[in-house]
CSV table of C-alpha atoms and ligand atoms in Angstrom, one decimal:
chain,number,residue,atom,x,y,z
C,1302,MET,CA,36.4,10.2,-17.7
C,1303,THR,CA,40.1,9.7,-18.3
C,1304,SER,CA,40.9,12.5,-15.9
C,1305,TYR,CA,38.9,11.1,-13.0
C,1306,ALA,CA,40.4,7.6,-13.7
C,1307,SER,CA,43.8,9.1,-13.3
C,1308,VAL,CA,43.1,10.9,-10.0
C,1309,ARG,CA,41.1,8.1,-8.5
C,1310,PRO,CA,44.1,6.0,-7.3
C,1311,LEU,CA,45.4,9.1,-5.4
C,1312,LEU,CA,42.0,9.7,-3.8
C,1313,PHE,CA,41.7,6.0,-2.9
C,1314,ARG,CA,45.0,6.4,-0.9
C,1315,LEU,CA,43.3,8.9,1.4
C,1316,GLU,CA,40.8,8.0,4.1
C,1317,ALA,CA,37.4,7.5,2.5
C,1318,GLU,CA,35.4,9.8,4.8
C,1319,ARG,CA,38.0,12.6,4.4
C,1320,VAL,CA,37.6,12.5,0.6
C,1321,HIS,CA,33.9,12.6,1.0
C,1322,ARG,CA,34.1,15.7,3.3
C,1323,ARG,CA,36.2,17.4,0.7
C,1324,ALA,CA,33.8,16.5,-2.2
C,1325,VAL,CA,30.9,18.0,-0.2
C,1326,ARG,CA,33.0,21.1,0.5
C,1327,PHE,CA,33.8,21.5,-3.2
C,1328,ALA,CA,30.1,21.0,-4.0
C,1329,ASP,CA,29.3,23.6,-1.4
C,1330,LEU,CA,31.6,26.2,-3.0
C,1331,ALA,CA,30.3,25.4,-6.5
C,1332,GLY,CA,26.7,25.4,-5.1
C,1333,ALA,CA,27.1,28.9,-3.5
C,1334,ALA,CA,28.4,30.3,-6.8
C,1335,LEU,CA,25.6,28.6,-8.6
C,1336,ALA,CA,22.9,29.9,-6.2
C,1337,THR,CA,24.1,33.4,-6.7
C,1338,ALA,CA,24.0,32.9,-10.5
C,1339,ALA,CA,20.5,31.4,-10.1
C,1340,ARG,CA,19.3,34.5,-8.3
C,1341,ALA,CA,20.5,36.5,-11.2
C,1342,GLY,CA,18.6,34.2,-13.6
C,1343,LEU,CA,21.7,32.5,-14.7
C,1344,GLU,CA,21.2,28.9,-13.6
C,1345,ILE,CA,23.3,26.3,-15.4
C,1346,PRO,CA,20.6,23.6,-16.1
C,1347,PRO,CA,21.3,19.9,-16.0
C,1348,PRO,CA,21.1,17.9,-19.2
C,1349,THR,CA,17.5,17.9,-20.3
C,1350,SER,CA,15.3,17.4,-23.4
C,1351,PRO,CA,11.7,16.6,-24.1
C,1352,ARG,CA,12.8,13.0,-24.2
C,1353,LEU,CA,14.5,13.0,-20.8
C,1354,GLU,CA,12.0,15.2,-18.9
C,1355,ARG,CA,9.6,13.4,-16.5
C,1356,ARG,CA,6.5,14.7,-14.7
C,1357,LEU,CA,5.8,12.8,-11.6
C,1358,LEU,CA,4.8,13.4,-8.0
C,1359,GLY,CA,3.5,16.9,-9.1
C,1360,LEU,CA,7.0,17.8,-10.1
C,1361,THR,CA,9.0,18.2,-13.3
C,1362,PHE,CA,12.3,16.3,-13.4
C,1363,PRO,CA,14.7,17.7,-16.1
C,1364,ASN,CA,16.2,14.2,-16.4
C,1365,PRO,CA,15.6,11.0,-14.5
C,1366,ILE,CA,19.1,10.6,-13.0
C,1367,GLY,CA,19.2,11.6,-9.3
C,1368,LEU,CA,21.6,11.9,-6.4
C,1369,ALA,CA,20.8,9.2,-3.8
C,1370,ALA,CA,20.4,10.0,-0.1
C,1371,GLY,CA,23.5,10.0,2.1
C,1372,PHE,CA,25.9,12.0,-0.1
C,1373,ASP,CA,24.6,15.4,1.0
C,1374,LYS,CA,23.3,14.5,4.4
C,1375,ASN,CA,23.2,18.1,5.7
C,1376,ALA,CA,21.7,19.8,2.6
C,1377,ILE,CA,24.9,21.7,2.1
C,1378,ALA,CA,24.7,22.1,-1.7
C,1379,PRO,CA,21.2,21.9,-3.1
C,1380,HIS,CA,22.2,24.1,-6.0
C,1381,ALA,CA,25.2,22.1,-7.0
C,1382,TRP,CA,23.7,18.8,-8.0
C,1383,GLY,CA,22.1,20.0,-11.3
C,1384,TRP,CA,25.4,21.3,-12.4
C,1385,PHE,CA,26.9,17.8,-12.1
C,1386,GLY,CA,24.1,16.6,-14.3
C,1387,PHE,CA,21.6,15.3,-11.8
C,1388,GLY,CA,17.9,15.8,-12.6
C,1389,PHE,CA,17.0,15.7,-8.9
C,1390,ALA,CA,18.8,15.3,-5.5
C,1391,GLU,CA,17.6,13.5,-2.3
C,1392,LEU,CA,19.3,15.2,0.7
C,1393,GLY,CA,19.6,13.6,4.1
C,1394,THR,CA,19.0,11.4,6.0
C,1395,VAL,CA,18.1,14.0,8.5
C,1396,THR,CA,16.9,13.0,12.0
C,1397,GLY,CA,15.0,15.0,14.6
C,1398,GLU,CA,18.1,15.4,16.7
C,1399,ALA,CA,21.6,16.3,15.6
C,1400,GLN,CA,23.9,13.2,16.1
C,1401,SER,CA,27.4,12.2,15.4
C,1402,GLY,CA,26.8,8.7,14.2
C,1403,ASN,CA,29.0,5.7,14.8
C,1404,PRO,CA,32.7,5.9,15.8
C,1405,PRO,CA,35.1,6.0,12.8
C,1406,PRO,CA,36.4,4.2,10.8
C,1407,ARG,CA,32.9,3.7,9.4
C,1408,LEU,CA,33.3,4.0,5.6
C,1409,PHE,CA,35.1,1.4,3.5
C,1410,ARG,CA,35.9,1.1,-0.2
C,1411,LEU,CA,35.7,-2.4,-1.6
C,1412,ALA,CA,37.7,-1.5,-4.8
C,1413,GLU,CA,37.8,-5.0,-6.3
C,1414,ASP,CA,34.0,-5.1,-6.0
C,1415,ARG,CA,33.3,-1.5,-7.0
C,1416,ALA,CA,31.4,-1.3,-3.8
C,1417,ILE,CA,31.3,0.5,-0.4
C,1418,VAL,CA,30.4,-0.6,3.1
C,1419,ASN,CA,29.2,2.1,5.4
C,1420,ARG,CA,28.1,2.1,9.0
C,1421,LEU,CA,27.9,5.9,9.4
C,1422,GLY,CA,24.7,5.7,11.5
C,1423,PHE,CA,22.9,8.9,10.4
C,1424,ASN,CA,25.6,11.4,11.3
C,1425,ASN,CA,23.8,14.7,10.6
C,1426,ASP,CA,23.1,18.2,11.9
C,1427,GLY,CA,19.5,17.5,12.9
C,1428,ALA,CA,16.2,18.8,11.3
C,1429,GLU,CA,16.3,22.3,12.9
C,1430,ARG,CA,19.8,23.2,11.6
C,1431,VAL,CA,19.3,21.6,8.2
C,1432,ALA,CA,15.9,23.5,7.9
C,1433,ALA,CA,17.6,26.8,8.7
C,1434,ARG,CA,20.3,26.2,6.1
C,1435,LEU,CA,17.7,25.3,3.5
C,1436,VAL,CA,15.6,28.4,4.2
C,1437,ARG,CA,18.7,30.5,3.3
C,1438,SER,CA,19.8,28.5,0.3
C,1439,LEU,CA,16.4,27.8,-1.3
C,1440,ARG,CA,15.5,31.5,-1.6
C,1441,ALA,CA,16.1,30.7,-5.2
C,1442,ARG,CA,14.9,27.2,-5.9
C,1443,PRO,CA,17.0,25.0,-8.3
C,1444,ARG,CA,15.4,23.5,-11.4
C,1445,THR,CA,16.2,20.1,-10.0
C,1446,PRO,CA,13.6,18.8,-7.5
C,1447,ILE,CA,15.0,18.4,-4.0
C,1448,GLY,CA,13.9,15.4,-1.9
C,1449,LEU,CA,14.5,15.3,1.8
C,1450,ASN,CA,15.1,12.0,3.4
C,1451,ILE,CA,14.1,11.6,7.1
C,1452,GLY,CA,15.0,8.9,9.6
C,1453,ALA,CA,14.8,8.3,13.3
C,1454,SER,CA,17.2,9.7,15.9
C,1455,ARG,CA,19.1,6.9,17.6
C,1456,SER,CA,18.3,8.2,21.1
C,1457,ARG,CA,14.6,7.7,20.3
C,1458,MET,CA,14.8,4.1,19.1
C,1459,GLY,CA,13.1,1.5,21.1
C,1460,ASP,CA,10.2,3.6,22.1
C,1461,PRO,CA,7.6,3.4,19.3
C,1462,GLU,CA,5.9,6.7,20.3
C,1463,ALA,CA,9.2,8.5,20.5
C,1464,GLU,CA,10.3,7.1,17.1
C,1465,LEU,CA,7.1,8.4,15.5
C,1466,ALA,CA,7.4,11.8,17.2
C,1467,ASP,CA,11.0,12.1,15.8
C,1468,TYR,CA,9.8,11.5,12.1
C,1469,ARG,CA,6.9,14.0,12.7
C,1470,GLU,CA,9.3,16.6,14.0
C,1471,SER,CA,11.5,16.3,10.9
C,1472,ALA,CA,8.5,16.4,8.6
C,1473,ARG,CA,7.2,19.5,10.3
C,1474,ARG,CA,10.5,21.3,10.1
C,1475,LEU,CA,11.5,20.2,6.6
C,1476,GLY,CA,8.1,19.6,4.8
C,1477,ARG,CA,7.8,23.1,3.4
C,1478,LEU,CA,11.3,23.0,2.0
C,1479,ALA,CA,11.0,19.7,0.3
C,1480,ASP,CA,9.8,18.8,-3.2
C,1481,TYR,CA,9.2,15.3,-1.9
C,1482,LEU,CA,9.8,13.6,1.5
C,1483,ALA,CA,11.4,10.2,1.7
C,1484,ILE,CA,10.7,8.1,4.8
C,1485,ASN,CA,13.8,6.0,5.5
C,1486,VAL,CA,12.9,2.8,7.3
C,1487,SER,CA,15.7,0.8,5.6
C,1488,SER,CA,19.2,1.9,6.8
C,1489,PRO,CA,20.8,-1.1,8.5
C,1490,ASN,CA,23.0,1.1,10.8
C,1491,THR,CA,20.4,2.2,13.3
C,1492,PRO,CA,19.3,-0.8,15.3
C,1493,GLY,CA,15.5,-1.3,15.1
C,1494,LEU,CA,15.0,1.0,12.2
C,1495,ARG,CA,14.2,-1.7,9.7
C,1496,ASP,CA,11.5,-3.1,12.0
C,1497,LEU,CA,9.5,0.0,11.0
C,1498,GLN,CA,8.9,-1.8,7.6
C,1499,ALA,CA,6.4,-4.1,9.3
C,1500,PRO,CA,3.1,-3.3,7.5
C,1501,ASP,CA,1.2,-2.1,10.6
C,1502,ARG,CA,4.0,0.1,11.9
C,1503,LEU,CA,4.8,1.4,8.4
C,1504,GLY,CA,1.2,2.3,7.8
C,1505,ARG,CA,1.0,4.3,11.0
C,1506,LEU,CA,4.3,6.0,10.3
C,1507,VAL,CA,3.3,7.1,6.8
C,1508,GLY,CA,-0.1,8.3,8.1
C,1509,GLU,CA,1.5,10.4,10.8
C,1510,VAL,CA,4.1,12.0,8.5
C,1511,ARG,CA,1.3,12.8,6.0
C,1512,ARG,CA,-0.8,14.3,8.7
C,1513,GLU,CA,2.1,16.5,9.8
C,1514,VAL,CA,2.6,17.6,6.2
C,1515,SER,CA,-1.0,18.4,5.7
C,1516,LEU,CA,-0.9,20.6,8.9
C,1517,LEU,CA,1.6,22.8,7.1
C,1518,GLY,CA,-1.3,24.0,4.9
C,1519,LEU,CA,0.7,23.9,1.7
C,1520,GLY,CA,-2.3,22.8,-0.5
C,1521,VAL,CA,-1.3,21.4,-3.9
C,1522,SER,CA,2.4,22.2,-3.4
C,1523,ALA,CA,2.6,19.9,-0.3
C,1524,PRO,CA,5.5,17.4,-0.8
C,1525,ARG,CA,4.4,13.8,-1.6
C,1526,VAL,CA,5.7,11.2,0.8
C,1527,LEU,CA,7.7,8.2,-0.5
C,1528,VAL,CA,9.0,5.2,1.4
C,1529,LYS,CA,12.6,3.9,1.0
C,1530,LEU,CA,12.8,0.1,1.3
C,1531,SER,CA,15.5,-2.4,2.0
C,1532,PRO,CA,16.7,-5.0,-0.6
C,1533,ASP,CA,16.8,-7.6,2.2
C,1534,LEU,CA,13.0,-7.8,2.7
C,1535,ASP,CA,11.4,-11.2,2.2
C,1536,ALA,CA,10.0,-11.4,-1.3
C,1537,GLY,CA,6.7,-12.6,0.1
C,1538,ALA,CA,6.3,-9.6,2.4
C,1539,VAL,CA,6.7,-6.9,-0.3
C,1540,GLY,CA,3.0,-6.9,-1.3
C,1541,GLU,CA,1.7,-6.3,2.2
C,1542,ILE,CA,4.3,-3.7,3.0
C,1543,CYS,CA,3.5,-1.7,-0.2
C,1544,ALA,CA,-0.2,-2.0,0.3
C,1545,ALA,CA,0.0,-0.7,3.9
C,1546,ALA,CA,2.2,2.3,2.8
C,1547,LEU,CA,-0.1,3.1,-0.1
C,1548,GLU,CA,-3.3,2.8,2.0
C,1549,ALA,CA,-1.8,5.3,4.5
C,1550,GLY,CA,-1.1,7.8,1.7
C,1551,ALA,CA,2.4,7.1,0.4
C,1552,ALA,CA,2.9,8.3,-3.1
C,1553,GLY,CA,5.7,6.0,-4.2
C,1554,PHE,CA,8.7,4.0,-3.3
C,1555,ILE,CA,12.5,4.2,-3.4
C,1556,ALA,CA,14.2,0.9,-3.9
C,1557,THR,CA,16.7,0.2,-2.5
C,1558,ASN,CA,18.8,1.1,0.4
C,1559,THR,CA,22.1,-0.8,1.2
C,1560,THR,CA,22.2,-4.5,1.9
C,1561,LEU,CA,23.5,-6.7,4.7
C,1562,SER,CA,24.3,-9.4,2.2
C,1563,ARG,CA,27.9,-9.8,1.0
C,1564,GLU,CA,27.0,-12.0,-2.0
C,1565,GLY,CA,29.3,-11.6,-4.9
C,1566,CYS,CA,32.0,-9.7,-2.8
C,1567,ARG,CA,35.7,-10.6,-3.1
C,1568,SER,CA,37.3,-7.7,-1.2
C,1569,PRO,CA,38.7,-8.4,2.3
C,1570,GLN,CA,36.9,-5.2,3.4
C,1571,ALA,CA,33.6,-7.1,2.8
C,1572,GLY,CA,34.0,-8.4,6.4
C,1573,GLU,CA,33.3,-4.9,7.8
C,1574,ALA,CA,29.9,-4.5,9.4
C,1575,GLY,CA,27.5,-2.1,7.7
C,1576,GLY,CA,25.4,-1.6,4.6
C,1577,LEU,CA,26.8,-2.6,1.2
C,1578,SER,CA,26.2,-0.5,-1.9
C,1579,GLY,CA,27.5,-0.5,-5.4
C,1580,GLU,CA,27.9,-3.2,-8.0
C,1581,PRO,CA,27.2,-6.3,-5.9
C,1582,LEU,CA,23.9,-4.8,-4.7
C,1583,ARG,CA,22.6,-4.1,-8.3
C,1584,PRO,CA,20.9,-7.4,-9.1
C,1585,ALA,CA,19.1,-7.5,-5.8
C,1586,ALA,CA,18.0,-3.9,-6.2
C,1587,ASP,CA,16.7,-4.6,-9.7
C,1588,ARG,CA,14.8,-7.6,-8.5
C,1589,MET,CA,13.2,-5.5,-5.7
C,1590,ILE,CA,12.2,-2.8,-8.1
C,1591,ALA,CA,10.5,-5.4,-10.4
C,1592,ARG,CA,8.8,-6.9,-7.4
C,1593,ILE,CA,7.4,-3.6,-6.2
C,1594,ARG,CA,6.3,-2.6,-9.7
C,1595,GLY,CA,4.6,-6.0,-10.0
C,1596,VAL,CA,2.5,-5.4,-6.9
C,1597,VAL,CA,1.7,-1.7,-7.2
C,1598,GLY,CA,0.9,-1.5,-10.9
C,1599,ARG,CA,2.0,1.1,-13.4
C,1600,ASP,CA,0.9,4.3,-11.8
C,1601,VAL,CA,2.8,4.4,-8.5
C,1602,PRO,CA,6.2,6.2,-9.0
C,1603,ILE,CA,9.3,4.2,-8.1
C,1604,ILE,CA,12.9,5.6,-7.8
C,1605,GLY,CA,15.3,2.8,-8.5
C,1606,VAL,CA,18.7,2.8,-6.8
C,1607,GLY,CA,21.6,0.4,-6.3
C,1608,GLY,CA,24.8,-0.1,-8.3
C,1609,VAL,CA,24.3,2.3,-11.2
C,1610,ALA,CA,27.5,3.1,-12.9
C,1611,ARG,CA,26.8,2.7,-16.6
C,1612,ILE,CA,24.0,3.4,-19.1
C,1613,GLU,CA,23.1,-0.3,-19.2
C,1614,HIS,CA,22.4,-0.2,-15.5
C,1615,VAL,CA,20.1,2.7,-16.0
C,1616,LEU,CA,18.2,0.9,-18.8
C,1617,ASP,CA,17.9,-2.2,-16.6
C,1618,LYS,CA,16.4,-0.3,-13.7
C,1619,LEU,CA,13.9,1.4,-16.1
C,1620,ALA,CA,13.0,-2.0,-17.6
C,1621,ALA,CA,12.5,-3.4,-14.1
C,1622,GLY,CA,10.0,-0.7,-13.5
C,1623,ALA,CA,11.8,2.4,-12.1
C,1624,ASP,CA,10.5,5.8,-13.2
C,1625,LEU,CA,13.6,7.6,-12.0
C,1626,VAL,CA,17.1,6.2,-11.1
C,1627,SER,CA,19.5,7.5,-8.5
C,1628,LEU,CA,23.0,6.7,-7.5
C,1629,TYR,CA,25.7,7.3,-4.9
C,1630,THR,CA,28.5,4.7,-5.1
C,1631,GLY,CA,28.9,5.2,-8.9
C,1632,LEU,CA,30.2,8.7,-8.2
C,1633,VAL,CA,33.0,7.4,-6.1
C,1634,TYR,CA,34.2,5.0,-8.8
C,1635,GLU,CA,33.3,6.9,-12.0
C,1636,GLY,CA,33.7,10.6,-10.9
C,1637,PRO,CA,31.4,13.6,-10.4
C,1638,PHE,CA,30.3,14.0,-14.0
C,1639,LEU,CA,28.9,10.4,-14.2
C,1640,PRO,CA,25.3,11.8,-14.0
C,1641,LYS,CA,25.9,14.1,-16.9
C,1642,ARG,CA,27.3,11.3,-19.0
C,1643,LEU,CA,24.4,9.0,-18.1
C,1644,ALA,CA,21.7,11.6,-18.9
C,1645,ARG,CA,23.3,12.3,-22.3
C,1646,ALA,CA,23.7,8.6,-23.1
C,1647,LEU,CA,20.1,8.0,-22.1
C,1648,ASP,CA,18.9,10.8,-24.4
C,1649,GLY,CA,20.9,9.2,-27.2
C,1650,GLU,CA,19.5,5.8,-26.4
C,1651,ILE,CA,15.9,7.0,-26.5
C,1652,GLU,CA,16.5,8.6,-29.8
C,1653,ARG,CA,18.2,5.5,-31.2
C,1654,ARG,CA,15.3,3.3,-30.1
C,1655,GLY,CA,12.8,5.7,-31.7
C,1656,VAL,CA,10.6,5.7,-28.6
C,1657,GLY,CA,9.1,9.0,-27.5
C,1658,SER,CA,10.5,9.6,-24.1
C,1659,VAL,CA,12.1,7.9,-21.0
C,1660,ALA,CA,8.6,7.0,-19.8
C,1661,ASP,CA,8.4,4.5,-22.7
C,1662,LEU,CA,11.3,2.6,-21.3
C,1663,VAL,CA,9.7,1.9,-17.9
C,1664,GLY,CA,8.7,-1.8,-17.5
C,1665,ASP,CA,5.7,-3.2,-15.7
C,1666,GLY,CA,7.5,-5.5,-13.3
C,1667,SER,CA,7.0,-8.6,-15.5
C,1668,THR,CA,10.2,-7.9,-17.3
C,1669,GLU,CA,11.9,-11.1,-16.2
C,1670,ALA,CA,14.5,-10.5,-19.0
C,1671,ALA,CA,15.7,-7.4,-17.2
C,1672,GLU,CA,16.2,-9.3,-14.0
C,1673,LEU,CA,18.1,-12.1,-15.8
C,1674,ARG,CA,20.3,-9.7,-17.7
C,1675,ALA,CA,21.1,-7.8,-14.4
C,1676,THR,CA,22.1,-11.0,-12.7
C,1677,ALA,CA,24.3,-12.1,-15.5
C,1678,ARG,CA,26.2,-8.9,-16.0
I,2933,FMN,C1,28.3,6.3,2.4
I,2933,FMN,C2,26.8,6.1,2.2
I,2933,FMN,C3,25.9,6.8,3.0
I,2933,FMN,C4,24.6,6.6,2.8
I,2933,FMN,N1,23.7,7.2,3.6
I,2933,FMN,C5,22.4,7.1,3.4
I,2933,FMN,C6,21.4,7.8,4.2
I,2933,FMN,O1,21.8,8.6,5.0
I,2933,FMN,N2,20.1,7.6,3.9
I,2933,FMN,C7,19.6,6.8,3.0
I,2933,FMN,O2,18.4,6.6,2.8
I,2933,FMN,N3,20.5,6.1,2.2
I,2933,FMN,C8,21.8,6.2,2.4
I,2933,FMN,N4,22.7,5.5,1.6
I,2933,FMN,C9,22.2,4.6,0.6
I,2933,FMN,C10,22.1,5.2,-0.8
I,2933,FMN,O3,21.2,6.2,-0.8
I,2933,FMN,C11,21.7,4.1,-1.8
I,2933,FMN,O4,20.4,3.7,-1.4
I,2933,FMN,C12,22.6,2.9,-1.8
I,2933,FMN,O5,23.9,3.3,-1.6
I,2933,FMN,C13,22.5,2.1,-3.1
I,2933,FMN,O6,22.9,3.0,-4.2
I,2933,FMN,P1,24.4,3.0,-4.8
I,2933,FMN,O7,24.8,1.6,-5.1
I,2933,FMN,O8,24.3,3.8,-6.1
I,2933,FMN,O9,25.3,3.6,-3.8
I,2933,FMN,C14,24.1,5.7,1.8
I,2933,FMN,C15,25.0,5.1,1.0
I,2933,FMN,C16,26.4,5.2,1.2
I,2933,FMN,C17,27.4,4.6,0.3
């Protein structure tokens, strides 16, 4: 921890996107070596224990701390993330077409707020190239489940049929490579994308993606389909949205994506347009998790994400109703081995509390106390 704290000021003097590109390149190199080792049966596993392991979505998660979407958009390093300590990694967002995203600068650190604003706009290599890359790298599958997050290409937005076709194309190309698929309808940087959260449109989208996956003929190993939601949804709309997604066959939810709100921000960079992540997002994300858990009941998996940088944050998300917890911005502020530290701390916490496993820490959505603590912290 000390060592990352000492290099962080140097990294923060460099342009944010450049540092990110280097981090992914480093993960790529580490991942290539780790993939070779895995083929020889020498995989370095992430922290795990019977207390940390979770079985959900037809998968086994060695621990419940995951890499959130956006860090490895092009699925460069699927074998690296377990080594950093992650129990799963969600790669993407991948769109049907390759696209360069918005013009730079488009990534901003809000250091005083331990937050980031990004308006990258789904810069990615497109489903075809990402699939080809994954076919090569996943010849040996890592122990950490790999989720693939899919979104709509900008050029297809505005035409509802073209938008659906774009998601279908990504599902067709990536479905057999994914342990789960995440439908992203919540990034604020593609105009119109969030409108796909409207219950009727979301139901149709989930149904079509599921149909596409079933056409792959993968049987029981077909990836389950999750929906990633925005923290900015009207509280009153959440029930109907979740019901529509579940009825169409969604297996779970990811809450949340970045927010358009700037509540709690002091940094001058807060004025930049884009989605906010990190510490100021955390209370809203926790409230959304609790809300979703409250409407879907205990049995629907939820991945909680937003502002996780300490073990207390993980415990709050679990208490609010998350089964698994993922993070992105915490890596920027706490360094690459944050997931390893969190997984070990969680294991210690489960032992200390004398409960059987991480599943016993998951709340049922009525945990108002978790919400209040989160807001106060
Ligand atoms: C630079 C950046 C890029 C992101 N790109 C994506 C993306 O492509 N798809 C997506 O679903 N979420 C994306 N996210 C959102 C994260 O997955 C996550 O939902 C959000 O940042 C909240 O978690 P955090 O506070 O731990 O970062 C991105 C976040 C950041 C900071």
